[in-house]
Amino acid sequence: MEMLNEINNVVISPYFNLSEFTCPCCKRVMLHPKLLVKLIELRKILERPVYINSGYRCPRYNQKVGGVPNSYHCIGLAADIKVKDINLIELLEICENIDFTGIGFYEKKNFLHLDVRPTKRTRWRE
Ligand SMILES: [Zn+2]
Ligand SMILES: [Zn+2]
């Protein structure tokens, strides 16, 4: 059914479409409003696109890509992002100010993991 191509093609803010957050394998999606609000804040500060490398992941896809079990990606609280023409350290500092509770710094792969976990602030580096 051709209509299904339009599933999740929904504008959810001036900067993001729901389809950017869907699981690549099954097109299912969960997205916490708190995560979206912080990503919009980041987008406004940067004044350039924030690419969602990975948003929601179903448990099967999470396992496939080697995500940790019970990853915050599996409950709509996390996104891995990439921004062009900005130093990753600089991007990290901006994200620290927005106060994401979880931030993973992936230097070699050049992306940040950001999440809004309800528990204490967590930082890691790979
Ligand atoms: Zn999936
Ligand atoms: Zn992640």
mmCIF file of N, CA and C and ligand atoms in Angstrom, residues 23-28 56-58 61, ligand 1:
data_model
loop_
_atom_site.group_PDB
_atom_site.id
_atom_site.type_symbol
_atom_site.label_atom_id
_atom_site.label_comp_id
_atom_site.label_asym_id
_atom_site.label_seq_id
_atom_site.Cartn_x
_atom_site.Cartn_y
_atom_site.Cartn_z
ATOM 1 N N CYS A 23 12.763 3.697 13.966
ATOM 2 C CA CYS A 23 13.685 2.570 13.893
ATOM 3 C C CYS A 23 13.854 2.186 12.418
ATOM 4 N N PRO A 24 15.107 2.063 11.945
ATOM 5 C CA PRO A 24 15.324 1.758 10.524
ATOM 6 C C PRO A 24 14.746 0.406 10.094
ATOM 7 N N CYS A 25 14.626 -0.539 11.001
ATOM 8 C CA CYS A 25 14.196 -1.874 10.586
ATOM 9 C C CYS A 25 12.680 -2.023 10.517
ATOM 10 N N CYS A 26 11.952 -1.350 11.390
ATOM 11 C CA CYS A 26 10.500 -1.604 11.475
ATOM 12 C C CYS A 26 9.648 -0.340 11.405
ATOM 13 N N LYS A 27 10.318 0.812 11.370
ATOM 14 C CA LYS A 27 9.644 2.126 11.306
ATOM 15 C C LYS A 27 8.795 2.439 12.542
ATOM 16 N N ARG A 28 8.957 1.647 13.596
ATOM 17 C CA ARG A 28 8.269 1.997 14.840
ATOM 18 C C ARG A 28 9.020 3.176 15.466
ATOM 19 N N TYR A 56 14.825 6.222 17.886
ATOM 20 C CA TYR A 56 14.246 5.034 18.508
ATOM 21 C C TYR A 56 14.828 3.767 17.886
ATOM 22 N N ARG A 57 15.067 2.767 18.720
ATOM 23 C CA ARG A 57 15.484 1.438 18.243
ATOM 24 C C ARG A 57 14.591 0.396 18.893
ATOM 25 N N CYS A 58 14.014 -0.497 18.083
ATOM 26 C CA CYS A 58 13.301 -1.624 18.673
ATOM 27 C C CYS A 58 14.378 -2.538 19.282
ATOM 28 N N TYR A 61 16.641 -4.372 16.743
ATOM 29 C CA TYR A 61 17.589 -3.518 16.028
ATOM 30 C C TYR A 61 18.718 -3.049 16.967
HETATM 31 ZN ZN ZN B 1 13.011 -2.030 14.434
#
